[in-house]
PDB file of C-alpha atoms in Angstrom:
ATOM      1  CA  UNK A1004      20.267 130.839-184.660  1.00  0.00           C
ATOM      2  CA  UNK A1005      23.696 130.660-182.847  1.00  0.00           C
ATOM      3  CA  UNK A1006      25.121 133.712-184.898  1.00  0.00           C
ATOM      4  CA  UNK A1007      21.776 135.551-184.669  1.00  0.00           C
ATOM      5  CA  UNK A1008      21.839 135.271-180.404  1.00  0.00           C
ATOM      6  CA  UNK A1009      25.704 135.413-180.799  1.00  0.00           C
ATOM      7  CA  UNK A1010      26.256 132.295-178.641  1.00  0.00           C
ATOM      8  CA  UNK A1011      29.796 132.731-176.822  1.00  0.00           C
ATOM      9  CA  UNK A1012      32.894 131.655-178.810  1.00  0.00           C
ATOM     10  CA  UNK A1013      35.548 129.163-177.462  1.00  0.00           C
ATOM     11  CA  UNK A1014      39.110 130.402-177.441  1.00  0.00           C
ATOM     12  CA  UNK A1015      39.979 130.220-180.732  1.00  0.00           C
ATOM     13  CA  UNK A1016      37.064 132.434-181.943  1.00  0.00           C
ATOM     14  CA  UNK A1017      34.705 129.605-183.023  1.00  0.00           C
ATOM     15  CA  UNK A1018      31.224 128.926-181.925  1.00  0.00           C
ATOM     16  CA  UNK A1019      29.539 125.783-180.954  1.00  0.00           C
ATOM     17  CA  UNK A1020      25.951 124.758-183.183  1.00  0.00           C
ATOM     18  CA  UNK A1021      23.360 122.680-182.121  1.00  0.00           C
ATOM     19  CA  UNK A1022      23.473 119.752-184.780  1.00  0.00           C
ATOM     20  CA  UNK A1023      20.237 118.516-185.733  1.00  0.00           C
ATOM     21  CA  UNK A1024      20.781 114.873-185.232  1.00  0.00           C
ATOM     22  CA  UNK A1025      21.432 116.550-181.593  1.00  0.00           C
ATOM     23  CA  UNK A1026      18.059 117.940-181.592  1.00  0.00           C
ATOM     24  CA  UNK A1027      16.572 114.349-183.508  1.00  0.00           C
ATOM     25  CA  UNK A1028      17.675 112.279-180.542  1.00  0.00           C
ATOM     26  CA  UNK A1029      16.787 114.578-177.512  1.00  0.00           C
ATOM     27  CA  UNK A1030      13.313 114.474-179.170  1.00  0.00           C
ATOM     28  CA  UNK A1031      13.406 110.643-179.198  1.00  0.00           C
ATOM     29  CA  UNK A1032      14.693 110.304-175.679  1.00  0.00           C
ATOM     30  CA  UNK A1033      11.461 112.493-174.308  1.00  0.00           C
ATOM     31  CA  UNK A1034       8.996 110.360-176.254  1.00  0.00           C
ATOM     32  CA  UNK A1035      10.218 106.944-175.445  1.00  0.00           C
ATOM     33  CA  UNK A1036      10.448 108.484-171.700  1.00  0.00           C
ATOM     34  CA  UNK A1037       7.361 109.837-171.564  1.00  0.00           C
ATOM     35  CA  UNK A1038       5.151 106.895-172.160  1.00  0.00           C
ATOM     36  CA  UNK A1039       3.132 109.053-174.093  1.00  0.00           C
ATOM     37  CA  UNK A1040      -0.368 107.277-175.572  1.00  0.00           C
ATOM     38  CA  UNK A1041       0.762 106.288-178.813  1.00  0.00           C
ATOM     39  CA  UNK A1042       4.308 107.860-178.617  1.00  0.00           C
ATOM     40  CA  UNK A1043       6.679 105.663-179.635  1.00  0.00           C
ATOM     41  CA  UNK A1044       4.627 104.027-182.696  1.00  0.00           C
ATOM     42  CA  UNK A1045       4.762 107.903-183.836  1.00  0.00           C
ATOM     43  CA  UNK A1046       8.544 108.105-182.886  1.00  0.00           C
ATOM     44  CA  UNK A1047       8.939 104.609-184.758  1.00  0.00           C
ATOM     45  CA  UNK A1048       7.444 105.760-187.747  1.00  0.00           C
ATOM     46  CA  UNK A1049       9.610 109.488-188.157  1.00  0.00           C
ATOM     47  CA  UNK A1050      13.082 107.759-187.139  1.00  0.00           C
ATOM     48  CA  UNK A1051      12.042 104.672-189.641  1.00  0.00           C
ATOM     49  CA  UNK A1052      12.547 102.265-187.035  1.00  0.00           C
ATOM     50  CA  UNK A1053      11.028  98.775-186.872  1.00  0.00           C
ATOM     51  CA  UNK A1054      11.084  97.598-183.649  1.00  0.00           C
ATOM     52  CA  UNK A1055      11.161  99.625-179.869  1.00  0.00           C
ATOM     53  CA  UNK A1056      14.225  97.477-179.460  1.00  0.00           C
ATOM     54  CA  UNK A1057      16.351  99.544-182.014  1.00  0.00           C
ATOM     55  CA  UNK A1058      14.823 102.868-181.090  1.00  0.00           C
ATOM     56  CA  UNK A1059      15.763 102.668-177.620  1.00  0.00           C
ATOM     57  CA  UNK A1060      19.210 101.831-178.832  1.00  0.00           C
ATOM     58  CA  UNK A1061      19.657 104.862-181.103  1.00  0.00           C
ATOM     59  CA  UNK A1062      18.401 107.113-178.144  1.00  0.00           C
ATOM     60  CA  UNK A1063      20.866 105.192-175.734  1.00  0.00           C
ATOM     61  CA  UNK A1064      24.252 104.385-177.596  1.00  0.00           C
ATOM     62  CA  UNK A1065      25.416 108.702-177.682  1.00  0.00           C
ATOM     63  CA  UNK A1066      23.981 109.686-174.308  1.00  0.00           C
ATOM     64  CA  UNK A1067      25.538 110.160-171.368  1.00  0.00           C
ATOM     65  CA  UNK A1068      25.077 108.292-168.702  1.00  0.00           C
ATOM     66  CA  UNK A1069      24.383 111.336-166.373  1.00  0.00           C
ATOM     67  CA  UNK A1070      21.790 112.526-169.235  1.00  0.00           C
ATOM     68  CA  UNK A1071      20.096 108.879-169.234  1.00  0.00           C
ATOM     69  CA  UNK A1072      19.986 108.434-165.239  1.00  0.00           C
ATOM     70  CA  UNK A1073      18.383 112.851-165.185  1.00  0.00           C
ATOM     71  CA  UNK A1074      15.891 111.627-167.763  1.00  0.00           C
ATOM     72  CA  UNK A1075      14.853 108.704-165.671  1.00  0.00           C
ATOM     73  CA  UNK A1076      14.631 110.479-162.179  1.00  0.00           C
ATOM     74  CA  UNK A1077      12.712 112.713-163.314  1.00  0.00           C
ATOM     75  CA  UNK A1078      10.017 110.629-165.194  1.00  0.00           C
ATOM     76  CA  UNK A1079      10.102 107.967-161.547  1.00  0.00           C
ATOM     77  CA  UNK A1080       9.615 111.045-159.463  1.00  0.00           C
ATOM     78  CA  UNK A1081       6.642 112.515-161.616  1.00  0.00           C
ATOM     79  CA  UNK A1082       5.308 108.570-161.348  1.00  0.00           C
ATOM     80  CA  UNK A1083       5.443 109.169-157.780  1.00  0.00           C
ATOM     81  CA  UNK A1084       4.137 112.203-157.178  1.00  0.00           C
ATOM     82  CA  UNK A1085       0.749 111.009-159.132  1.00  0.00           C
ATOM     83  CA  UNK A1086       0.780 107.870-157.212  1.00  0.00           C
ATOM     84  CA  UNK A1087       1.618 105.244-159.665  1.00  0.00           C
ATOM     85  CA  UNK A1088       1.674 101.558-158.011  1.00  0.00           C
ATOM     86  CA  UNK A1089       4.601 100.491-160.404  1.00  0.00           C
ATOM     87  CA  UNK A1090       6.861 102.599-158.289  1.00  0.00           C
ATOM     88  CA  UNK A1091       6.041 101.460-154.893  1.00  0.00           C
ATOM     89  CA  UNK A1092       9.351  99.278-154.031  1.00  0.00           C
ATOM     90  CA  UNK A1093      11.138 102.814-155.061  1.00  0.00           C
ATOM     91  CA  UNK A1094       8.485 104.896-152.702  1.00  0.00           C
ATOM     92  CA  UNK A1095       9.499 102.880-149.707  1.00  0.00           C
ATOM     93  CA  UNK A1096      13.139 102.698-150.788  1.00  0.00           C
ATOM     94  CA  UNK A1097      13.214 106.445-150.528  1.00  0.00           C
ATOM     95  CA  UNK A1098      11.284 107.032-147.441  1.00  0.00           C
ATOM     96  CA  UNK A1099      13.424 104.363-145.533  1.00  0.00           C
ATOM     97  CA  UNK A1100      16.404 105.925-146.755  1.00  0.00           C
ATOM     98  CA  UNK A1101      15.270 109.645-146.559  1.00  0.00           C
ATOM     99  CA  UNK A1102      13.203 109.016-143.309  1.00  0.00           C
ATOM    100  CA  UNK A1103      10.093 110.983-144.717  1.00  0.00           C
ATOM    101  CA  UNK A1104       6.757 109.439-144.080  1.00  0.00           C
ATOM    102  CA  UNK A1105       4.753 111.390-146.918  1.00  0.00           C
ATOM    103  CA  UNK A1106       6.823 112.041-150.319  1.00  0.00           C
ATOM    104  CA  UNK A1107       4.325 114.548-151.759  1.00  0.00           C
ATOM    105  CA  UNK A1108       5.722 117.041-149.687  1.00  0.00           C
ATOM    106  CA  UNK A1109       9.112 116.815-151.280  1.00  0.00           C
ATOM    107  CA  UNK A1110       9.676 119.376-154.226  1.00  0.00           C
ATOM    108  CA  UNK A1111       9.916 117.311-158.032  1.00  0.00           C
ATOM    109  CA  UNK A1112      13.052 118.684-157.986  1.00  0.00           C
ATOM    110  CA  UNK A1113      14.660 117.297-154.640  1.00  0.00           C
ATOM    111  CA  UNK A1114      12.639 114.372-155.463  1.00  0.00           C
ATOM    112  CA  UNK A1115      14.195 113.717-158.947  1.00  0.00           C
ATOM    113  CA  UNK A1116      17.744 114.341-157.186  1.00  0.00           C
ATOM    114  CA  UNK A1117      16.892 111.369-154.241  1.00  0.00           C
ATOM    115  CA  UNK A1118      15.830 108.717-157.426  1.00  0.00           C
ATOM    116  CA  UNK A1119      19.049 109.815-159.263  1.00  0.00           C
ATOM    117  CA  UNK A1120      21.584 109.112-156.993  1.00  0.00           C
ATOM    118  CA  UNK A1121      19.539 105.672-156.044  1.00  0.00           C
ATOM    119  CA  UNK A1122      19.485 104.657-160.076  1.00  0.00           C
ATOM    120  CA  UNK A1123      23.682 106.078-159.969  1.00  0.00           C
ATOM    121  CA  UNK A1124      24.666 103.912-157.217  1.00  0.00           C
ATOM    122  CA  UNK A1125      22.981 100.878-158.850  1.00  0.00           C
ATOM    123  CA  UNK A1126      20.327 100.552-155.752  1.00  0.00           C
ATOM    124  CA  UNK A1127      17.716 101.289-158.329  1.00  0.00           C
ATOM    125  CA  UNK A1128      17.125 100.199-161.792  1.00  0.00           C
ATOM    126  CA  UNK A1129      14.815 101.839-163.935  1.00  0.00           C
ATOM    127  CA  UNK A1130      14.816 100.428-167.703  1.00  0.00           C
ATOM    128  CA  UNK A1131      12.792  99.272-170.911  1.00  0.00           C
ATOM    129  CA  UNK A1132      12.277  95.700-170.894  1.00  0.00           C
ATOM    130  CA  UNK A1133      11.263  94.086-174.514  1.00  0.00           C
ATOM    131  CA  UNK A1134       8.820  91.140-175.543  1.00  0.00           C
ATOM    132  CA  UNK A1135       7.155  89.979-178.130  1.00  0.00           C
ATOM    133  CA  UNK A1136       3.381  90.045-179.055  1.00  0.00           C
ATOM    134  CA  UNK A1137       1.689  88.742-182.068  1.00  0.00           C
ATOM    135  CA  UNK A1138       1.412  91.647-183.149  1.00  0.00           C
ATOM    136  CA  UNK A1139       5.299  92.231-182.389  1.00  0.00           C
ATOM    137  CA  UNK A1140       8.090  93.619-180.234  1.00  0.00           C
ATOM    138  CA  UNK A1141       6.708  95.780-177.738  1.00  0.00           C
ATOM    139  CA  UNK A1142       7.996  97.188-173.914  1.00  0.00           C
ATOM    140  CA  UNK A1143       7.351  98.445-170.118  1.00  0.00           C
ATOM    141  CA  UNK A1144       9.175 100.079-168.742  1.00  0.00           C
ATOM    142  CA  UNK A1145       9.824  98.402-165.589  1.00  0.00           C
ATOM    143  CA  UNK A1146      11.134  99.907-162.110  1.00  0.00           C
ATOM    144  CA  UNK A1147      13.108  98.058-159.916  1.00  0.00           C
ATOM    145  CA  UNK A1148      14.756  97.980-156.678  1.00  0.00           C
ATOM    146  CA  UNK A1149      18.336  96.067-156.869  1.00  0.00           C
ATOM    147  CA  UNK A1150      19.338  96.619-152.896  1.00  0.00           C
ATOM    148  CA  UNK A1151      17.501  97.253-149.583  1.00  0.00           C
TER     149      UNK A1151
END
């Protein structure tokens, strides 16, 4: 595929693949971020993984941080723009901060950009948080505001 579109070469005349562990983990990040119906029981059962526990730990332990906080901005500001209660504390956070009285004006973009730098400078949290069920380890994802 890279040869094909002749991606650019570095310096020395080499040119960078895409890996497919690369593509394996971007596809697990979107699924467990996505909260889709049903997602990560699929996602648990391709990777081979037991428990949400150790899947979000795959996903997490090669990403960037930058990556990680993008990914999480951006599923928060789609939350807000479809009115989601769990991300109240963050909808008054940001129009306090931002001094906007109605947030679906704001573009998803800008948006995503105003929850990322909260999450980056620690004034919002935005994580997994694990427990066990009878039927056994499951998560919420849980949205939190640190400072205000």
């Amino acid at each position: 595929f890279c040869d094909y579109f002749e991606f650019p070469r570095d310096e020395k005349g080499r040119r960078f693949y895409i890996r497919l562990h690369q593509l394996r983990r971007n596809l697990a990040l979107l699924f467990f971020w996505e909260d889709i119906q049903g997602g990560l029981e699929i996602l648990q059962y391709f990777l081979g993984h037991r428990k949400p526990s150790h899947t979000y730990r795959y996903i997490t332990e090669s990403c960037q941080g930058k990556v990680l906080s993008k990914v999480k901005a951006d599923v928060t500001a789609r939350k807000i723009l479809t009115g989601h209660h769990d991300v109240e504390p963050i909808i008054d956070l940001i129009k306090r901060r931002y001094k906007v009285d109605t947030l679906s004006i704001i573009p998803e973009p800008d948006l995503s950009h105003y929850v990322q730098e909260l999450i980056e400078s620690g004034e919002v949290e935005v994580e997994p948080e694990f427990f066990q069920t009878p039927d056994g380890e499951s998560y919420t994802i849980t949205y939190k505001v640190t400072s205000l």
